[in-house]
Amino acid sequence: MNPLAQLANVLPRQALPAPLLQAFTDLLPQRCSTAEAVRAHHGRDESCYAPMLPDVVLFAHTLDEVVSIVKLCAQYRVPLIPYGVGSSLEGHVLAVQGGVTLDLSQMNQIVQIYPDDLCVTVQAGVTRKQLNAALHDSGLFFPIDPGAD
């Protein structure tokens, strides 16, 4: 048995509290999903480990939404897993204890480019290709591919 499956068998998995799910639904009415297909998509990555589905998937658009979600998860002591594109090879996006997956892929704005300082401020969902397209006219590029785009 793989180590994550062993861990999942040892750690308790509690149902998501109904008031917490209601708070998420109120916060993100069209971007809160308990659908099996959405949970299955977010409960796997590129690792060799078996899928482990979260209880709910949330799609944040703003920093304020992220802050609210983090505070709610802390208040209810529910696991929170940030999710980008699911390219993890380590299994860290798998919901070993269930909980909340926070999909940040829709937070894909390039906030500011500082060409003289060789710095860029981006939101969490910006991809390498998107960043390089935005940098094209500055003469800069980001050659590193930290994961699948």
PDB file of C-alpha atoms in Angstrom:
ATOM      1  CA  MET A   1       0.000   0.000   0.000  1.00  0.00           C
ATOM      2  CA  ASN A   2       1.371   3.439  -0.870  1.00  0.00           C
ATOM      3  CA  PRO A   3       2.225   5.872   1.954  1.00  0.00           C
ATOM      4  CA  LEU A   4      -0.642   8.280   1.194  1.00  0.00           C
ATOM      5  CA  ALA A   5      -3.196   5.486   1.258  1.00  0.00           C
ATOM      6  CA  GLN A   6      -1.784   4.324   4.598  1.00  0.00           C
ATOM      7  CA  LEU A   7      -2.037   7.873   5.923  1.00  0.00           C
ATOM      8  CA  ALA A   8      -5.625   8.172   4.698  1.00  0.00           C
ATOM      9  CA  ASN A   9      -6.496   4.980   6.610  1.00  0.00           C
ATOM     10  CA  VAL A  10      -4.997   6.318   9.855  1.00  0.00           C
ATOM     11  CA  LEU A  11      -6.190   9.929   9.805  1.00  0.00           C
ATOM     12  CA  PRO A  12      -9.832  10.615  10.589  1.00  0.00           C
ATOM     13  CA  ARG A  13     -11.966  11.956   7.791  1.00  0.00           C
ATOM     14  CA  GLN A  14     -14.847  14.051   9.015  1.00  0.00           C
ATOM     15  CA  ALA A  15     -17.793  15.234   6.989  1.00  0.00           C
ATOM     16  CA  LEU A  16     -17.699  18.856   5.909  1.00  0.00           C
ATOM     17  CA  PRO A  17     -19.824  20.854   8.390  1.00  0.00           C
ATOM     18  CA  ALA A  18     -23.097  22.001   6.790  1.00  0.00           C
ATOM     19  CA  PRO A  19     -22.681  25.627   8.009  1.00  0.00           C
ATOM     20  CA  LEU A  20     -19.260  25.752   6.352  1.00  0.00           C
ATOM     21  CA  LEU A  21     -20.611  24.487   3.037  1.00  0.00           C
ATOM     22  CA  GLN A  22     -23.405  27.064   3.273  1.00  0.00           C
ATOM     23  CA  ALA A  23     -20.851  29.824   3.939  1.00  0.00           C
ATOM     24  CA  PHE A  24     -18.896  28.755   0.838  1.00  0.00           C
ATOM     25  CA  THR A  25     -22.074  28.675  -1.245  1.00  0.00           C
ATOM     26  CA  ASP A  26     -22.984  32.174  -0.021  1.00  0.00           C
ATOM     27  CA  LEU A  27     -19.460  33.469  -0.727  1.00  0.00           C
ATOM     28  CA  LEU A  28     -19.058  31.870  -4.173  1.00  0.00           C
ATOM     29  CA  PRO A  29     -22.551  30.927  -5.432  1.00  0.00           C
ATOM     30  CA  GLN A  30     -21.461  29.918  -8.950  1.00  0.00           C
ATOM     31  CA  ARG A  31     -17.924  28.843  -8.012  1.00  0.00           C
ATOM     32  CA  CYS A  32     -18.520  26.305  -5.239  1.00  0.00           C
ATOM     33  CA  SER A  33     -18.838  22.719  -6.435  1.00  0.00           C
ATOM     34  CA  THR A  34     -19.561  19.412  -4.771  1.00  0.00           C
ATOM     35  CA  ALA A  35     -20.089  17.712  -8.149  1.00  0.00           C
ATOM     36  CA  GLU A  36     -18.399  14.328  -8.372  1.00  0.00           C
ATOM     37  CA  ALA A  37     -16.679  15.132 -11.688  1.00  0.00           C
ATOM     38  CA  VAL A  38     -15.200  18.405 -10.392  1.00  0.00           C
ATOM     39  CA  ARG A  39     -14.050  16.762  -7.157  1.00  0.00           C
ATOM     40  CA  ALA A  40     -12.558  13.842  -9.117  1.00  0.00           C
ATOM     41  CA  HIS A  41     -10.639  16.225 -11.373  1.00  0.00           C
ATOM     42  CA  HIS A  42      -9.184  18.003  -8.327  1.00  0.00           C
ATOM     43  CA  GLY A  43      -8.573  14.791  -6.386  1.00  0.00           C
ATOM     44  CA  ARG A  44      -5.792  13.538  -8.628  1.00  0.00           C
ATOM     45  CA  ASP A  45      -2.490  14.774  -9.975  1.00  0.00           C
ATOM     46  CA  GLU A  46       0.410  13.401 -12.012  1.00  0.00           C
ATOM     47  CA  SER A  47       1.714  11.279  -9.129  1.00  0.00           C
ATOM     48  CA  CYS A  48       1.451   7.512  -8.910  1.00  0.00           C
ATOM     49  CA  TYR A  49      -0.992   7.761  -6.006  1.00  0.00           C
ATOM     50  CA  ALA A  50      -4.655   6.835  -6.199  1.00  0.00           C
ATOM     51  CA  PRO A  51      -7.137   9.724  -6.375  1.00  0.00           C
ATOM     52  CA  MET A  52      -8.362  11.199  -3.083  1.00  0.00           C
ATOM     53  CA  LEU A  53     -11.279  13.559  -3.575  1.00  0.00           C
ATOM     54  CA  PRO A  54     -11.947  16.734  -1.608  1.00  0.00           C
ATOM     55  CA  ASP A  55     -15.402  17.389  -0.194  1.00  0.00           C
ATOM     56  CA  VAL A  56     -15.802  20.661  -2.083  1.00  0.00           C
ATOM     57  CA  VAL A  57     -13.917  22.629  -4.741  1.00  0.00           C
ATOM     58  CA  LEU A  58     -13.882  26.436  -4.663  1.00  0.00           C
ATOM     59  CA  PHE A  59     -12.760  28.725  -7.485  1.00  0.00           C
ATOM     60  CA  ALA A  60     -11.386  32.030  -6.166  1.00  0.00           C
ATOM     61  CA  HIS A  61     -11.089  35.199  -8.236  1.00  0.00           C
ATOM     62  CA  THR A  62      -9.790  37.686  -5.660  1.00  0.00           C
ATOM     63  CA  LEU A  63      -7.452  37.943  -2.712  1.00  0.00           C
ATOM     64  CA  ASP A  64     -10.398  38.835  -0.472  1.00  0.00           C
ATOM     65  CA  GLU A  65     -12.109  35.575  -1.456  1.00  0.00           C
ATOM     66  CA  VAL A  66      -8.952  33.608  -0.664  1.00  0.00           C
ATOM     67  CA  VAL A  67      -8.672  35.310   2.737  1.00  0.00           C
ATOM     68  CA  SER A  68     -12.315  34.543   3.542  1.00  0.00           C
ATOM     69  CA  ILE A  69     -11.902  30.892   2.530  1.00  0.00           C
ATOM     70  CA  VAL A  70      -8.739  30.480   4.611  1.00  0.00           C
ATOM     71  CA  LYS A  71     -10.432  32.039   7.646  1.00  0.00           C
ATOM     72  CA  LEU A  72     -13.482  29.785   7.294  1.00  0.00           C
ATOM     73  CA  CYS A  73     -11.345  26.650   6.973  1.00  0.00           C
ATOM     74  CA  ALA A  74      -9.331  27.689  10.028  1.00  0.00           C
ATOM     75  CA  GLN A  75     -12.499  28.414  12.006  1.00  0.00           C
ATOM     76  CA  TYR A  76     -13.924  24.959  11.249  1.00  0.00           C
ATOM     77  CA  ARG A  77     -10.505  23.231  11.350  1.00  0.00           C
ATOM     78  CA  VAL A  78     -11.009  21.804   7.864  1.00  0.00           C
ATOM     79  CA  PRO A  79      -8.065  20.918   5.587  1.00  0.00           C
ATOM     80  CA  LEU A  80      -7.427  23.390   2.757  1.00  0.00           C
ATOM     81  CA  ILE A  81      -5.514  22.391  -0.371  1.00  0.00           C
ATOM     82  CA  PRO A  82      -4.409  25.017  -2.908  1.00  0.00           C
ATOM     83  CA  TYR A  83      -4.687  23.798  -6.495  1.00  0.00           C
ATOM     84  CA  GLY A  84      -3.087  25.178  -9.648  1.00  0.00           C
ATOM     85  CA  VAL A  85      -3.138  22.898 -12.684  1.00  0.00           C
ATOM     86  CA  GLY A  86      -2.768  19.506 -11.007  1.00  0.00           C
ATOM     87  CA  SER A  87       0.759  18.915 -12.237  1.00  0.00           C
ATOM     88  CA  SER A  88       2.102  17.743  -8.877  1.00  0.00           C
ATOM     89  CA  LEU A  89       4.280  14.653  -8.967  1.00  0.00           C
ATOM     90  CA  GLU A  90       4.334  14.354  -5.174  1.00  0.00           C
ATOM     91  CA  GLY A  91       0.640  13.872  -4.396  1.00  0.00           C
ATOM     92  CA  HIS A  92       0.335  17.080  -2.400  1.00  0.00           C
ATOM     93  CA  VAL A  93      -3.009  18.073  -3.968  1.00  0.00           C
ATOM     94  CA  LEU A  94      -4.691  14.841  -2.875  1.00  0.00           C
ATOM     95  CA  ALA A  95      -7.317  15.261  -0.161  1.00  0.00           C
ATOM     96  CA  VAL A  96      -6.016  12.656   2.287  1.00  0.00           C
ATOM     97  CA  GLN A  97      -8.462  13.902   4.947  1.00  0.00           C
ATOM     98  CA  GLY A  98     -11.066  15.352   2.586  1.00  0.00           C
ATOM     99  CA  GLY A  99     -11.713  19.038   3.052  1.00  0.00           C
ATOM    100  CA  VAL A 100     -11.550  21.943   0.642  1.00  0.00           C
ATOM    101  CA  THR A 101      -9.632  22.311  -2.598  1.00  0.00           C
ATOM    102  CA  LEU A 102      -9.090  25.946  -3.525  1.00  0.00           C
ATOM    103  CA  ASP A 103      -8.591  26.195  -7.282  1.00  0.00           C
ATOM    104  CA  LEU A 104      -6.521  29.305  -8.052  1.00  0.00           C
ATOM    105  CA  SER A 105      -6.337  28.854 -11.827  1.00  0.00           C
ATOM    106  CA  GLN A 106      -8.873  31.629 -12.472  1.00  0.00           C
ATOM    107  CA  MET A 107      -6.701  34.108 -10.582  1.00  0.00           C
ATOM    108  CA  ASN A 108      -4.584  34.623 -13.697  1.00  0.00           C
ATOM    109  CA  GLN A 109      -3.912  38.350 -13.878  1.00  0.00           C
ATOM    110  CA  ILE A 110      -0.484  39.868 -14.378  1.00  0.00           C
ATOM    111  CA  VAL A 111      -0.607  42.703 -11.861  1.00  0.00           C
ATOM    112  CA  GLN A 112       2.524  44.695 -12.678  1.00  0.00           C
ATOM    113  CA  ILE A 113       5.702  44.349 -14.716  1.00  0.00           C
ATOM    114  CA  TYR A 114       8.850  46.086 -13.427  1.00  0.00           C
ATOM    115  CA  PRO A 115      11.322  45.628 -16.311  1.00  0.00           C
ATOM    116  CA  ASP A 116      14.096  47.697 -14.706  1.00  0.00           C
ATOM    117  CA  ASP A 117      13.993  45.530 -11.593  1.00  0.00           C
ATOM    118  CA  LEU A 118      13.472  42.262 -13.507  1.00  0.00           C
ATOM    119  CA  CYS A 119      10.373  41.639 -11.362  1.00  0.00           C
ATOM    120  CA  VAL A 120       6.760  40.827 -12.101  1.00  0.00           C
ATOM    121  CA  THR A 121       3.815  40.642  -9.721  1.00  0.00           C
ATOM    122  CA  VAL A 122       1.333  37.967 -10.761  1.00  0.00           C
ATOM    123  CA  GLN A 123      -1.666  36.181  -9.330  1.00  0.00           C
ATOM    124  CA  ALA A 124      -1.326  32.501  -8.483  1.00  0.00           C
ATOM    125  CA  GLY A 125      -2.982  31.180 -11.671  1.00  0.00           C
ATOM    126  CA  VAL A 126      -0.649  32.827 -14.200  1.00  0.00           C
ATOM    127  CA  THR A 127       1.072  30.274 -16.425  1.00  0.00           C
ATOM    128  CA  ARG A 128       4.606  30.476 -17.798  1.00  0.00           C
ATOM    129  CA  LYS A 129       3.309  30.894 -21.360  1.00  0.00           C
ATOM    130  CA  GLN A 130       0.934  33.667 -20.305  1.00  0.00           C
ATOM    131  CA  LEU A 131       3.745  35.443 -18.452  1.00  0.00           C
ATOM    132  CA  ASN A 132       6.105  35.176 -21.420  1.00  0.00           C
ATOM    133  CA  ALA A 133       3.445  36.585 -23.754  1.00  0.00           C
ATOM    134  CA  ALA A 134       3.042  39.589 -21.444  1.00  0.00           C
ATOM    135  CA  LEU A 135       6.821  40.045 -21.168  1.00  0.00           C
ATOM    136  CA  HIS A 136       7.416  39.808 -24.922  1.00  0.00           C
ATOM    137  CA  ASP A 137       7.569  43.549 -25.651  1.00  0.00           C
ATOM    138  CA  SER A 138       9.803  44.232 -22.629  1.00  0.00           C
ATOM    139  CA  GLY A 139      12.669  42.112 -23.933  1.00  0.00           C
ATOM    140  CA  LEU A 140      12.392  39.853 -20.881  1.00  0.00           C
ATOM    141  CA  PHE A 141      11.318  36.231 -20.614  1.00  0.00           C
ATOM    142  CA  PHE A 142      10.796  33.607 -17.934  1.00  0.00           C
ATOM    143  CA  PRO A 143      12.682  30.499 -19.073  1.00  0.00           C
ATOM    144  CA  ILE A 144      11.882  28.277 -16.104  1.00  0.00           C
ATOM    145  CA  ASP A 145       9.055  25.765 -16.364  1.00  0.00           C
ATOM    146  CA  PRO A 146       8.274  24.813 -12.736  1.00  0.00           C
ATOM    147  CA  GLY A 147       5.671  22.301 -13.891  1.00  0.00           C
ATOM    148  CA  ALA A 148       3.372  21.525 -16.741  1.00  0.00           C
ATOM    149  CA  ASP A 149       2.101  24.853 -18.072  1.00  0.00           C
TER     150      ASP A 149
END
